[in-house]
Short mmCIF file of C-alpha atoms (C1' of nucleotides) in Angstrom, two decimals:
data_model
loop_
_atom_site.label_atom_id
_atom_site.label_comp_id
_atom_site.label_asym_id
_atom_site.label_seq_id
_atom_site.Cartn_x
_atom_site.Cartn_y
_atom_site.Cartn_z
CA MET Z 1 -6.39 -6.51 28.74
CA GLU Z 2 -3.22 -7.83 27.21
CA ASP Z 3 -4.28 -11.42 27.88
CA GLU Z 4 -7.16 -11.16 25.45
CA TYR Z 5 -4.76 -10.48 22.63
CA LYS Z 6 -2.38 -13.16 23.75
CA ALA Z 7 -5.09 -15.79 23.87
CA LYS Z 8 -5.41 -15.56 20.09
CA GLY Z 9 -1.74 -16.28 19.50
CA PRO Z 10 0.62 -14.24 17.34
CA ALA Z 11 -0.76 -11.87 14.69
CA LEU Z 12 -1.50 -13.42 11.32
CA SER Z 13 1.20 -12.97 8.71
CA LYS Z 14 0.32 -12.17 5.11
CA GLN Z 15 0.97 -15.71 3.98
CA VAL Z 16 -1.10 -17.25 6.75
CA LYS Z 17 -4.00 -14.98 5.80
CA CYS Z 18 -3.78 -16.29 2.26
CA ARG Z 19 -3.91 -19.87 3.45
CA LEU Z 20 -6.80 -19.38 5.86
CA PRO Z 21 -9.60 -19.81 3.32
CA ARG Z 22 -7.89 -22.98 2.10
CA TYR Z 23 -7.83 -24.37 5.62
CA TYR Z 24 -11.48 -23.50 5.93
CA ARG Z 25 -12.28 -25.29 2.69
CA HIS Z 26 -10.38 -28.42 3.63
CA LEU Z 27 -11.81 -28.56 7.13
CA LYS Z 28 -15.32 -28.35 5.71
CA LEU Z 29 -14.47 -31.24 3.42
CA LEU Z 30 -13.15 -33.26 6.34
CA LEU Z 31 -16.37 -32.71 8.27
CA GLU Z 32 -18.36 -33.86 5.25
CA GLU Z 33 -16.23 -37.00 5.22
CA ASN Z 34 -16.97 -37.44 8.92
CA ILE Z 35 -13.33 -37.14 9.86
CA LEU Z 36 -13.37 -35.55 13.30
CA ARG Z 37 -9.70 -35.50 14.14
CA ILE Z 38 -6.59 -35.01 12.09
CA SER Z 39 -2.85 -34.71 12.60
CA SER Z 40 -0.76 -31.91 11.17
CA GLY Z 41 0.94 -34.41 8.89
CA GLU Z 42 -2.26 -35.70 7.39
CA LEU Z 43 -3.75 -32.26 6.85
CA ALA Z 44 -0.48 -31.14 5.30
CA GLY Z 45 -0.61 -34.08 2.91
CA ARG Z 46 -4.09 -33.14 1.73
CA MET Z 47 -3.17 -29.50 1.24
CA GLY Z 48 0.29 -29.84 -0.23
CA LEU Z 49 2.03 -28.23 2.74
CA THR Z 50 4.52 -29.52 5.29
CA ALA Z 51 3.45 -30.73 8.73
CA SER Z 52 5.69 -28.12 10.26
CA GLN Z 53 3.95 -25.36 8.37
CA VAL Z 54 0.51 -26.56 9.38
CA ARG Z 55 1.48 -26.62 13.05
CA GLN Z 56 3.05 -23.21 12.77
CA ASP Z 57 -0.07 -21.85 11.06
CA LEU Z 58 -2.64 -23.41 13.37
CA ASN Z 59 -0.69 -22.21 16.34
CA CYS Z 60 -1.69 -18.66 15.44
CA PHE Z 61 -5.19 -19.45 16.67
CA GLY Z 62 -4.22 -20.31 20.19
CA GLY Z 63 -3.13 -23.94 19.98
CA CYS Z 64 -6.25 -26.00 19.56
CA GLY Z 65 -4.19 -29.13 19.03
CA GLN Z 66 -3.49 -31.84 21.54
CA GLN Z 67 -0.18 -33.65 21.83
CA GLY Z 68 -0.31 -37.28 20.87
CA TYR Z 69 -3.78 -36.83 19.39
CA GLY Z 70 -3.87 -34.14 16.73
CA TYR Z 71 -6.50 -31.49 16.05
CA ASN Z 72 -10.23 -31.52 16.62
CA VAL Z 73 -11.64 -30.79 13.17
CA LYS Z 74 -14.96 -29.42 14.38
CA HIS Z 75 -13.31 -27.08 16.82
CA LEU Z 76 -10.78 -25.91 14.25
CA PHE Z 77 -13.52 -25.34 11.69
CA THR Z 78 -15.56 -23.23 14.10
CA GLU Z 79 -12.50 -21.21 14.99
CA MET Z 80 -11.70 -20.55 11.31
CA ALA Z 81 -15.28 -19.59 10.52
CA GLU Z 82 -15.15 -17.08 13.35
CA ILE Z 83 -11.88 -15.52 12.20
CA LEU Z 84 -13.00 -15.38 8.57
CA GLY Z 85 -16.23 -13.69 9.56
CA VAL Z 86 -18.48 -16.35 8.02
CA ASN Z 87 -21.04 -15.66 10.74
CA GLU Z 88 -20.95 -11.91 10.24
CA LYS Z 89 -23.43 -12.04 7.36
CA PHE Z 90 -21.59 -9.39 5.42
CA ARG Z 91 -23.80 -7.62 2.89
CA ALA Z 92 -22.61 -7.16 -0.68
CA ILE Z 93 -23.74 -5.32 -3.78
CA LEU Z 94 -22.77 -6.12 -7.34
CA VAL Z 95 -21.83 -3.23 -9.61
CA GLY Z 96 -22.00 -4.19 -13.27
CA ALA Z 97 -24.56 -6.73 -14.49
CA GLY Z 98 -22.61 -7.88 -17.55
CA ASN Z 99 -21.66 -11.47 -18.24
CA LEU Z 100 -19.32 -11.83 -15.30
CA GLY Z 101 -21.63 -10.00 -12.94
CA ARG Z 102 -24.55 -12.24 -13.86
CA ALA Z 103 -22.40 -15.34 -13.41
CA MET Z 104 -21.37 -14.21 -9.95
CA ALA Z 105 -24.96 -13.50 -8.96
CA ALA Z 106 -26.13 -16.89 -10.22
CA GLY Z 107 -24.11 -19.35 -8.14
CA ASN Z 108 -24.14 -19.79 -4.41
CA LEU Z 109 -20.67 -18.28 -4.24
CA PHE Z 110 -21.76 -15.56 -1.85
CA LEU Z 111 -24.17 -17.44 0.37
CA SER Z 112 -21.84 -20.39 0.85
CA ARG Z 113 -19.26 -18.01 2.34
CA GLY Z 114 -21.75 -16.23 4.54
CA VAL Z 115 -22.09 -13.15 2.34
CA GLU Z 116 -25.50 -11.88 1.33
CA LEU Z 117 -26.04 -10.25 -2.04
CA VAL Z 118 -28.41 -7.37 -1.37
CA GLY Z 119 -28.39 -5.45 -4.64
CA ILE Z 120 -27.31 -5.44 -8.28
CA PHE Z 121 -26.56 -2.22 -10.13
CA ASP Z 122 -25.88 -1.25 -13.73
CA ARG Z 123 -25.86 1.94 -15.74
CA ASP Z 124 -27.24 0.47 -18.96
CA PRO Z 125 -30.93 1.44 -19.35
CA ALA Z 126 -31.44 -1.75 -21.35
CA VAL Z 127 -30.56 -3.79 -18.26
CA ILE Z 128 -31.99 -1.67 -15.45
CA GLY Z 129 -35.28 -3.07 -14.18
CA LYS Z 130 -34.64 -6.50 -15.71
CA GLN Z 131 -34.26 -9.56 -13.54
CA VAL Z 132 -30.91 -11.22 -12.85
CA SER Z 133 -31.09 -14.43 -10.83
CA GLY Z 134 -34.44 -13.36 -9.47
CA ARG Z 135 -33.24 -9.89 -8.51
CA VAL Z 136 -34.13 -6.58 -10.13
CA VAL Z 137 -31.17 -4.63 -11.48
CA TYR Z 138 -31.13 -1.12 -10.04
CA ASP Z 139 -30.02 2.09 -11.68
CA GLU Z 140 -26.41 2.82 -10.85
CA GLY Z 141 -27.44 6.41 -10.21
CA LYS Z 142 -29.42 5.23 -7.20
CA LEU Z 143 -26.34 3.86 -5.44
CA GLU Z 144 -26.14 6.69 -2.95
CA VAL Z 145 -29.81 6.45 -2.03
CA PHE Z 146 -29.57 2.70 -1.65
CA CYS Z 147 -26.52 2.83 0.58
CA ALA Z 148 -28.11 5.44 2.78
CA ALA Z 149 -31.08 3.14 3.35
CA ASN Z 150 -29.21 -0.20 3.54
CA ARG Z 151 -26.03 -1.32 5.19
CA VAL Z 152 -23.54 -2.41 2.52
CA ASP Z 153 -20.20 -3.91 3.51
CA VAL Z 154 -18.77 -5.07 0.20
CA ALA Z 155 -19.02 -3.98 -3.44
CA VAL Z 156 -18.17 -6.34 -6.27
CA LEU Z 157 -16.74 -4.53 -9.27
CA THR Z 158 -17.74 -6.37 -12.43
CA LEU Z 159 -18.02 -3.36 -14.69
CA THR Z 160 -15.80 -2.09 -17.49
CA SER Z 161 -12.24 -1.26 -16.54
CA SER Z 162 -12.67 2.31 -17.78
CA GLU Z 163 -15.39 2.97 -15.19
CA ALA Z 164 -13.62 1.21 -12.35
CA GLN Z 165 -11.54 4.00 -10.83
CA ALA Z 166 -14.37 6.53 -10.66
CA MET Z 167 -16.76 3.92 -9.27
CA ALA Z 168 -14.27 2.82 -6.63
CA GLU Z 169 -13.91 6.41 -5.47
CA ARG Z 170 -17.67 6.76 -5.31
CA LEU Z 171 -17.95 3.57 -3.28
CA ALA Z 172 -15.22 4.76 -0.94
CA ALA Z 173 -17.10 8.01 -0.42
CA LEU Z 174 -20.14 5.91 0.53
CA GLY Z 175 -18.13 4.29 3.29
CA ILE Z 176 -18.16 0.82 1.75
CA ARG Z 177 -15.47 -1.14 3.55
CA GLY Z 178 -14.55 -3.81 1.03
CA ILE Z 179 -14.06 -3.80 -2.73
CA TRP Z 180 -13.81 -7.05 -4.64
CA ASN Z 181 -12.25 -5.93 -7.88
CA PHE Z 182 -12.59 -7.92 -11.12
CA THR Z 183 -11.42 -5.14 -13.44
CA ASN Z 184 -7.88 -4.72 -14.71
CA ILE Z 185 -7.40 -1.46 -12.86
CA GLU Z 186 -5.06 -1.42 -9.87
CA LEU Z 187 -7.03 0.32 -7.17
CA SER Z 188 -4.75 1.90 -4.61
CA GLU Z 189 -6.05 1.67 -1.06
CA SER Z 190 -4.24 4.83 -0.10
CA VAL Z 191 -5.81 6.78 -2.97
CA LEU Z 192 -9.28 5.48 -2.09
CA ALA Z 193 -8.79 6.30 1.58
CA ALA Z 194 -8.83 9.99 0.61
CA PHE Z 195 -12.49 9.62 -0.43
CA TRP Z 196 -13.53 7.96 2.81
CA PRO Z 197 -16.32 9.87 4.57
CA PRO Z 198 -14.87 11.92 7.43
CA GLU Z 199 -17.54 10.85 9.92
CA ALA Z 200 -16.65 7.13 9.51
CA PRO Z 201 -14.13 5.51 11.86
CA VAL Z 202 -10.71 4.29 10.68
CA GLY Z 203 -9.70 4.83 7.14
CA GLY Z 204 -10.66 3.54 3.76
CA PRO Z 205 -11.85 0.40 2.03
CA SER Z 206 -9.76 -2.74 1.63
CA VAL Z 207 -9.35 -3.97 -1.90
CA GLN Z 208 -9.18 -7.58 -2.99
CA ASN Z 209 -8.18 -8.03 -6.61
CA VAL Z 210 -8.98 -10.93 -8.93
CA TYR Z 211 -6.99 -10.30 -12.06
CA LEU Z 212 -8.35 -13.08 -14.24
CA GLY Z 213 -6.20 -12.10 -17.20
CA ASP Z 214 -3.07 -12.16 -15.06
CA SER Z 215 -3.94 -15.63 -13.88
CA LEU Z 216 -4.33 -16.85 -17.45
CA MET Z 217 -1.00 -15.31 -18.37
CA GLN Z 218 0.70 -16.99 -15.44
CA LEU Z 219 -0.48 -20.28 -16.83
CA CYS Z 220 0.80 -19.35 -20.29
CA LEU Z 221 4.14 -18.35 -18.79
CA GLU Z 222 4.40 -21.77 -17.21
CA LEU Z 223 3.62 -23.51 -20.50
CA ARG Z 224 6.08 -21.26 -22.27
CA SER Z 225 8.92 -21.97 -19.87
CA ARG Z 226 8.36 -25.73 -19.78
CA GLU Z 227 8.35 -25.72 -23.56
CA GLU Z 228 11.80 -24.15 -23.52
CA LYS Z 229 13.18 -26.82 -21.26
CA SER Z 230 11.69 -29.62 -23.33
CA PRO Z 231 13.98 -29.46 -26.42
CA ALA Z 232 17.03 -29.22 -24.18
CA ALA Z 233 16.06 -32.50 -22.54
CA GLU Z 234 15.99 -34.43 -25.81
CA MET T 1 25.91 -22.50 -25.45
CA GLU T 2 26.09 -21.19 -21.93
CA ASP T 3 25.94 -17.62 -23.20
CA GLU T 4 22.42 -18.12 -24.52
CA TYR T 5 21.21 -18.83 -21.03
CA LYS T 6 23.20 -16.00 -19.54
CA ALA T 7 21.76 -13.51 -22.00
CA LYS T 8 18.34 -13.98 -20.41
CA GLY T 9 19.62 -13.19 -16.94
CA PRO T 10 18.96 -15.24 -13.79
CA ALA T 11 16.04 -17.70 -13.65
CA LEU T 12 12.69 -16.23 -12.68
CA SER T 13 11.74 -16.66 -9.05
CA LYS T 14 8.19 -17.53 -8.07
CA GLN T 15 7.41 -14.01 -6.99
CA VAL T 16 8.78 -12.48 -10.16
CA LYS T 17 6.60 -14.83 -12.21
CA CYS T 18 3.58 -13.57 -10.30
CA ARG T 19 4.46 -9.99 -11.06
CA LEU T 20 5.17 -10.50 -14.75
CA PRO T 21 1.58 -10.21 -15.97
CA ARG T 22 1.26 -7.02 -13.94
CA TYR T 23 4.32 -5.56 -15.62
CA TYR T 24 2.83 -6.53 -18.96
CA ARG T 25 -0.43 -4.81 -18.12
CA HIS T 26 1.24 -1.61 -16.96
CA LEU T 27 3.59 -1.46 -19.90
CA LYS T 28 0.65 -1.81 -22.26
CA LEU T 29 -1.02 1.08 -20.45
CA LEU T 30 2.12 3.20 -20.78
CA LEU T 31 2.26 2.57 -24.51
CA GLU T 32 -1.39 3.61 -24.80
CA GLU T 33 -0.46 6.81 -22.99
CA ASN T 34 2.40 7.28 -25.43
CA ILE T 35 5.00 7.11 -22.71
CA LEU T 36 8.02 5.57 -24.38
CA ARG T 37 10.55 5.63 -21.59
CA ILE T 38 10.27 5.21 -17.86
CA SER T 39 12.55 5.02 -14.84
CA SER T 40 12.40 2.25 -12.28
CA GLY T 41 11.17 4.75 -9.71
CA GLU T 42 8.27 5.95 -11.82
CA LEU T 43 7.16 2.46 -12.79
CA ALA T 44 7.44 1.40 -9.16
CA GLY T 45 5.19 4.31 -8.16
CA ARG T 46 2.50 3.24 -10.62
CA MET T 47 2.62 -0.38 -9.52
CA GLY T 48 3.03 0.05 -5.78
CA LEU T 49 6.50 -1.47 -5.69
CA THR T 50 9.91 -0.08 -4.76
CA ALA T 51 12.35 1.16 -7.39
CA SER T 52 14.85 -1.36 -6.15
CA GLN T 53 12.44 -4.19 -6.70
CA VAL T 54 11.61 -3.08 -10.21
CA ARG T 55 15.28 -2.93 -11.16
CA GLN T 56 15.89 -6.31 -9.58
CA ASP T 57 12.93 -7.77 -11.45
CA LEU T 58 13.63 -6.27 -14.85
CA ASN T 59 17.22 -7.35 -14.57
CA CYS T 60 16.02 -10.94 -14.95
CA PHE T 61 15.38 -10.23 -18.61
CA GLY T 62 18.90 -9.29 -19.50
CA GLY T 63 19.13 -5.65 -18.51
CA CYS T 64 17.20 -3.68 -21.07
CA GLY T 65 17.67 -0.52 -19.06
CA GLN T 66 20.14 2.26 -19.72
CA GLN T 67 21.93 4.16 -17.00
CA GLY T 68 20.94 7.78 -16.67
CA TYR T 69 17.98 7.21 -18.99
CA GLY T 70 15.69 4.49 -17.74
CA TYR T 71 13.87 1.76 -19.66
CA ASN T 72 12.56 1.69 -23.19
CA VAL T 73 8.89 0.87 -22.73
CA LYS T 74 8.36 -0.58 -26.19
CA HIS T 75 11.37 -2.83 -25.90
CA LEU T 76 10.39 -3.97 -22.43
CA PHE T 77 6.84 -4.67 -23.57
CA THR T 78 8.02 -6.79 -26.49
CA GLU T 79 10.33 -8.71 -24.21
CA MET T 80 7.53 -9.40 -21.71
CA ALA T 81 5.12 -10.48 -24.43
CA GLU T 82 7.72 -12.94 -25.64
CA ILE T 83 8.35 -14.42 -22.20
CA LEU T 84 4.64 -14.65 -21.42
CA GLY T 85 4.00 -16.41 -24.70
CA VAL T 86 1.48 -13.86 -25.96
CA ASN T 87 2.64 -14.58 -29.50
CA GLU T 88 2.36 -18.33 -29.13
CA LYS T 89 -1.36 -18.32 -29.88
CA PHE T 90 -2.09 -20.95 -27.29
CA ARG T 91 -5.31 -22.83 -27.95
CA ALA T 92 -7.85 -23.31 -25.18
CA ILE T 93 -11.05 -25.24 -24.62
CA LEU T 94 -13.71 -24.46 -22.08
CA VAL T 95 -15.16 -27.35 -20.10
CA GLY T 96 -18.48 -26.48 -18.50
CA ALA T 97 -20.86 -24.03 -20.18
CA GLY T 98 -22.63 -22.89 -17.03
CA ASN T 99 -22.87 -19.28 -15.91
CA LEU T 100 -19.19 -18.78 -15.29
CA GLY T 101 -18.18 -20.64 -18.44
CA ARG T 102 -20.46 -18.52 -20.59
CA ALA T 103 -19.13 -15.35 -18.97
CA MET T 104 -15.57 -16.39 -19.75
CA ALA T 105 -16.43 -17.19 -23.35
CA ALA T 106 -18.18 -13.86 -23.83
CA GLY T 107 -15.46 -11.31 -23.10
CA ASN T 108 -12.23 -10.80 -24.94
CA LEU T 109 -10.35 -12.19 -21.97
CA PHE T 110 -8.71 -14.90 -24.03
CA LEU T 111 -7.98 -13.06 -27.25
CA SER T 112 -6.52 -10.04 -25.51
CA ARG T 113 -3.91 -12.31 -23.92
CA GLY T 114 -3.12 -14.13 -27.13
CA VAL T 115 -5.13 -17.25 -26.31
CA GLU T 116 -7.63 -18.65 -28.79
CA LEU T 117 -10.80 -20.34 -27.58
CA VAL T 118 -11.27 -23.28 -29.93
CA GLY T 119 -14.06 -25.25 -28.28
CA ILE T 120 -16.73 -25.30 -25.57
CA PHE T 121 -17.88 -28.53 -23.96
CA ASP T 122 -20.66 -29.54 -21.62
CA ARG T 123 -22.31 -32.77 -20.56
CA ASP T 124 -25.82 -31.41 -20.23
CA PRO T 125 -27.94 -32.51 -23.24
CA ALA T 126 -30.03 -29.37 -22.80
CA VAL T 127 -26.97 -27.24 -23.55
CA ILE T 128 -25.14 -29.36 -26.14
CA GLY T 129 -25.66 -28.04 -29.63
CA LYS T 130 -26.79 -24.64 -28.41
CA GLN T 131 -24.81 -21.50 -29.19
CA VAL T 132 -22.63 -19.71 -26.62
CA SER T 133 -21.05 -16.48 -27.82
CA GLY T 134 -21.45 -17.65 -31.39
CA ARG T 135 -19.93 -21.05 -30.75
CA VAL T 136 -21.67 -24.40 -30.67
CA VAL T 137 -21.35 -26.29 -27.38
CA TYR T 138 -19.97 -29.78 -27.98
CA ASP T 139 -20.79 -32.97 -26.17
CA GLU T 140 -18.29 -33.58 -23.40
CA GLY T 141 -18.12 -37.19 -24.55
CA LYS T 142 -16.46 -36.01 -27.75
CA LEU T 143 -13.48 -34.51 -25.94
CA GLU T 144 -11.12 -37.31 -26.94
CA VAL T 145 -12.12 -37.16 -30.59
CA PHE T 146 -11.79 -33.38 -30.62
CA CYS T 147 -8.36 -33.39 -29.04
CA ALA T 148 -7.11 -36.02 -31.46
CA ALA T 149 -8.11 -33.79 -34.37
CA ASN T 150 -7.15 -30.40 -32.87
CA ARG T 151 -4.20 -29.15 -30.91
CA VAL T 152 -5.36 -28.04 -27.46
CA ASP T 153 -2.93 -26.41 -25.04
CA VAL T 154 -5.16 -25.26 -22.22
CA ALA T 155 -8.42 -26.42 -20.66
CA VAL T 156 -10.55 -24.09 -18.58
CA LEU T 157 -12.44 -25.90 -15.84
CA THR T 158 -15.74 -24.14 -15.21
CA LEU T 159 -17.77 -27.21 -14.32
CA THR T 160 -19.11 -28.46 -11.00
CA SER T 161 -16.52 -29.18 -8.33
CA SER T 162 -17.71 -32.77 -8.03
CA GLU T 163 -16.74 -33.46 -11.67
CA ALA T 164 -13.45 -31.61 -11.52
CA GLN T 165 -11.04 -34.30 -10.38
CA ALA T 166 -12.17 -36.91 -12.91
CA MET T 167 -12.19 -34.35 -15.72
CA ALA T 168 -8.71 -33.14 -14.85
CA GLU T 169 -7.41 -36.69 -15.01
CA ARG T 170 -9.08 -37.16 -18.38
CA LEU T 171 -7.53 -33.93 -19.67
CA ALA T 172 -4.13 -35.00 -18.39
CA ALA T 173 -4.49 -38.29 -20.24
CA LEU T 174 -5.19 -36.26 -23.38
CA GLY T 175 -1.85 -34.55 -22.98
CA ILE T 176 -3.32 -31.11 -22.32
CA ARG T 177 -0.52 -29.03 -20.88
CA GLY T 178 -2.34 -26.38 -18.91
CA ILE T 179 -5.40 -26.44 -16.67
CA TRP T 180 -7.03 -23.21 -15.57
CA ASN T 181 -9.08 -24.34 -12.61
CA PHE T 182 -12.15 -22.43 -11.39
CA THR T 183 -13.52 -25.19 -9.19
CA ASN T 184 -12.92 -25.54 -5.48
CA ILE T 185 -10.98 -28.75 -5.89
CA GLU T 186 -7.22 -28.68 -5.30
CA LEU T 187 -5.76 -30.43 -8.29
CA SER T 188 -2.37 -31.90 -7.51
CA GLU T 189 0.10 -31.64 -10.37
CA SER T 190 1.92 -34.74 -9.20
CA VAL T 191 -1.30 -36.76 -9.15
CA LEU T 192 -2.25 -35.57 -12.63
CA ALA T 193 1.21 -36.30 -13.97
CA ALA T 194 0.46 -40.01 -13.47
CA PHE T 195 -2.22 -39.77 -16.16
CA TRP T 196 0.07 -38.08 -18.68
CA PRO T 197 0.31 -40.05 -21.93
CA PRO T 198 3.57 -42.02 -22.01
CA GLU T 199 4.40 -40.96 -25.57
CA ALA T 200 4.40 -37.24 -24.66
CA PRO T 201 7.62 -35.49 -23.61
CA VAL T 202 8.20 -34.22 -20.09
CA GLY T 203 5.62 -34.76 -17.47
CA GLY T 204 2.16 -33.57 -16.71
CA PRO T 205 -0.03 -30.49 -16.96
CA SER T 206 0.52 -27.31 -15.01
CA VAL T 207 -2.39 -26.12 -12.95
CA GLN T 208 -3.37 -22.52 -12.33
CA ASN T 209 -6.06 -22.10 -9.70
CA VAL T 210 -8.56 -19.26 -9.33
CA TYR T 211 -10.33 -19.88 -6.07
CA LEU T 212 -12.99 -17.20 -6.25
CA GLY T 213 -14.49 -18.17 -2.92
CA ASP T 214 -11.11 -17.98 -1.22
CA SER T 215 -10.60 -14.52 -2.62
CA LEU T 216 -13.95 -13.36 -1.25
CA MET T 217 -13.08 -14.82 2.13
CA GLN T 218 -9.76 -13.05 2.17
CA LEU T 219 -11.65 -9.81 1.76
CA CYS T 220 -14.01 -10.77 4.59
CA LEU T 221 -11.06 -11.65 6.79
CA GLU T 222 -9.66 -8.19 6.19
CA LEU T 223 -12.97 -6.53 7.07
CA ARG T 224 -13.23 -8.73 10.12
CA SER T 225 -9.79 -7.89 11.42
CA ARG T 226 -10.10 -4.16 10.84
CA GLU T 227 -13.41 -4.24 12.65
CA GLU T 228 -11.66 -5.70 15.67
CA LYS T 229 -9.12 -2.93 15.73
CA SER T 230 -11.76 -0.23 15.39
CA PRO T 231 -13.38 -0.38 18.86
CA ALA T 232 -9.94 -0.46 20.48
CA ALA T 233 -9.09 2.82 18.77
CA GLU T 234 -12.04 4.68 20.20
"C1'" DT U 1 4.16 -47.12 30.18
"C1'" DA U 2 5.16 -46.48 25.15
"C1'" DG U 3 3.89 -44.19 20.98
"C1'" DA U 4 2.24 -40.31 18.79
"C1'" DT U 5 1.98 -35.73 17.97
"C1'" DT U 6 2.00 -31.12 19.38
"C1'" DG U 7 4.13 -26.35 20.51
"C1'" DT U 8 8.10 -23.83 20.03
"C1'" DT U 9 12.78 -22.61 19.28
"C1'" DA U 10 16.65 -22.46 16.11
"C1'" DA U 11 18.44 -22.94 11.33
"C1'" DT U 12 17.66 -22.28 6.59
"C1'" DC U 13 15.98 -20.42 2.73
"C1'" DG U 14 14.20 -16.88 -0.35
"C1'" DA U 15 12.66 -12.30 -1.31
"C1'" DT U 16 12.90 -7.42 -0.50
"C1'" DT U 17 15.35 -3.30 0.53
"C1'" DA U 18 19.39 -0.35 0.83
"C1'" DA U 19 23.52 1.33 -0.95
"C1'" DC U 20 26.75 2.66 -4.25
"C1'" DA U 21 30.03 2.24 -8.00
"C1'" DA U 22 29.55 2.09 -13.02
"C1'" DT U 23 28.05 4.61 -16.89
"C1'" DC U 24 24.89 6.72 -20.02
"C1'" DT W 1 30.99 17.86 -17.60
"C1'" DA W 2 27.14 17.17 -14.22
"C1'" DG W 3 22.95 14.79 -13.23
"C1'" DA W 4 20.32 10.84 -13.53
"C1'" DT W 5 19.58 6.24 -13.27
"C1'" DT W 6 20.94 1.67 -13.87
"C1'" DG W 7 23.08 -3.05 -12.49
"C1'" DT W 8 24.68 -5.45 -8.75
"C1'" DT W 9 26.34 -6.54 -4.27
"C1'" DA W 10 25.44 -6.65 0.66
"C1'" DA W 11 22.14 -6.20 4.54
"C1'" DT W 12 17.64 -6.95 6.17
"C1'" DC W 13 13.51 -8.92 6.61
"C1'" DG W 14 10.04 -12.55 6.63
"C1'" DA W 15 8.57 -17.17 5.80
"C1'" DT W 16 9.51 -22.03 5.69
"C1'" DT W 17 11.68 -26.07 7.38
"C1'" DA W 18 14.01 -28.91 10.82
"C1'" DA W 19 14.51 -30.51 15.32
"C1'" DC W 20 13.25 -31.81 19.76
"C1'" DA W 21 11.57 -31.36 24.44
"C1'" DA W 22 6.95 -31.32 26.49
"C1'" DT W 23 2.92 -33.95 27.11
"C1'" DC W 24 -1.31 -36.22 25.92
#
DNA sequence: TAGATTGTTAATCGATTAACAATC
DNA sequence: TAGATTGTTAATCGATTAACAATC
């Protein structure tokens, strides 16, 4: 019993979790370049990390490296895919068919990560029934009916910030386990957990935020602070 | 001379820089709610931080708090806006007028953060000359001419990943100071610095990455790991 | 065997939290 | 004055880096 946990190595720290998708991305690239083995030092170089960090990180997945040789890229990639749930075929819906929503639906963003987009919703009558990337936009009012008939794992929030909180609560009540939030609202997992259906196991949806505006401001902050240093240097 | 530095408090750590845009967002919200003063504890509650952390953070901006009273929201907001460069009116161009590019151009994402979108570029002849959110899309080949005639601070990369590296190098050579990267390519600041025009002061553009796919995978990872715990609990 | 490279432990660094005197 | 809340120092926690024995 305990062995099964041990086999997977130590639990993943927050920071390691953040780096996992990057590892996945780089390993995929390596496979495309037909590089089948790599040392911690080389991988670190490509990713802007230290060799030590890479070894520490990869060790969390039960030491798939080999002394004197390095890591088997294919094996590592498979392992990562498994942990990241790429093979789970998670099912997602998009809530809000505005500009951002349509952009998200258009690319292969979802499919390339193993997520299937199974529905697009909007509340605007002018949009409902129209096609977006070959999919009909459903009436937001039909969310409950849809979720009763179809398994939905993830909801993508690309609607107006003012509607975000209420919608997130509604989604939580529907038992949707993951919310990918593109609005400016900070959705609290503990608040949403209160809406979780009582018959469902364990509690509440996880929230992943993409604050685009914050990211832009971080860039501006960097420009701003480098600007300040510049005159001092002359 | 030294006092001027001291007045601003200690240098901003990485983590504080990440939280700054969030503070800005929440302070704006407070002002809209007509809340003009707030204690570290209350602000922490709204943001999901600890009171201690808020005080530690805000102290980096030269202690604008008052014992027994709290913080003046208006004053704090002004201070943040200044540090984040909201009043600098940074000028941005968008490179790649595909789905994501058009979505970015459409909202008020830029203007609301004090950034002005001054040009949209694409290399596809079918798109060049067409309108996007009331702006003509320019030929990507005219980038150099455009940048010689107009100040450009930031470039937003919403083009195909395969074109990203070359374009980033070209933008670096044009002396563009900030790159907001939406492609899957990891742009190395040190690599780009090598392309920086020799006549420009200090070296190289700063890069801010938004790996949308990585964010989605982080959510999937969370779902995946909670799933694992679930059966064990029953 | 000799060289390379891992896994893992210990040392360092940075960020968060706790505590409390200073003071509004 | 008494109560509230900051600024700041010290203690704790977690993550990164360094080092090196184990081993392919």
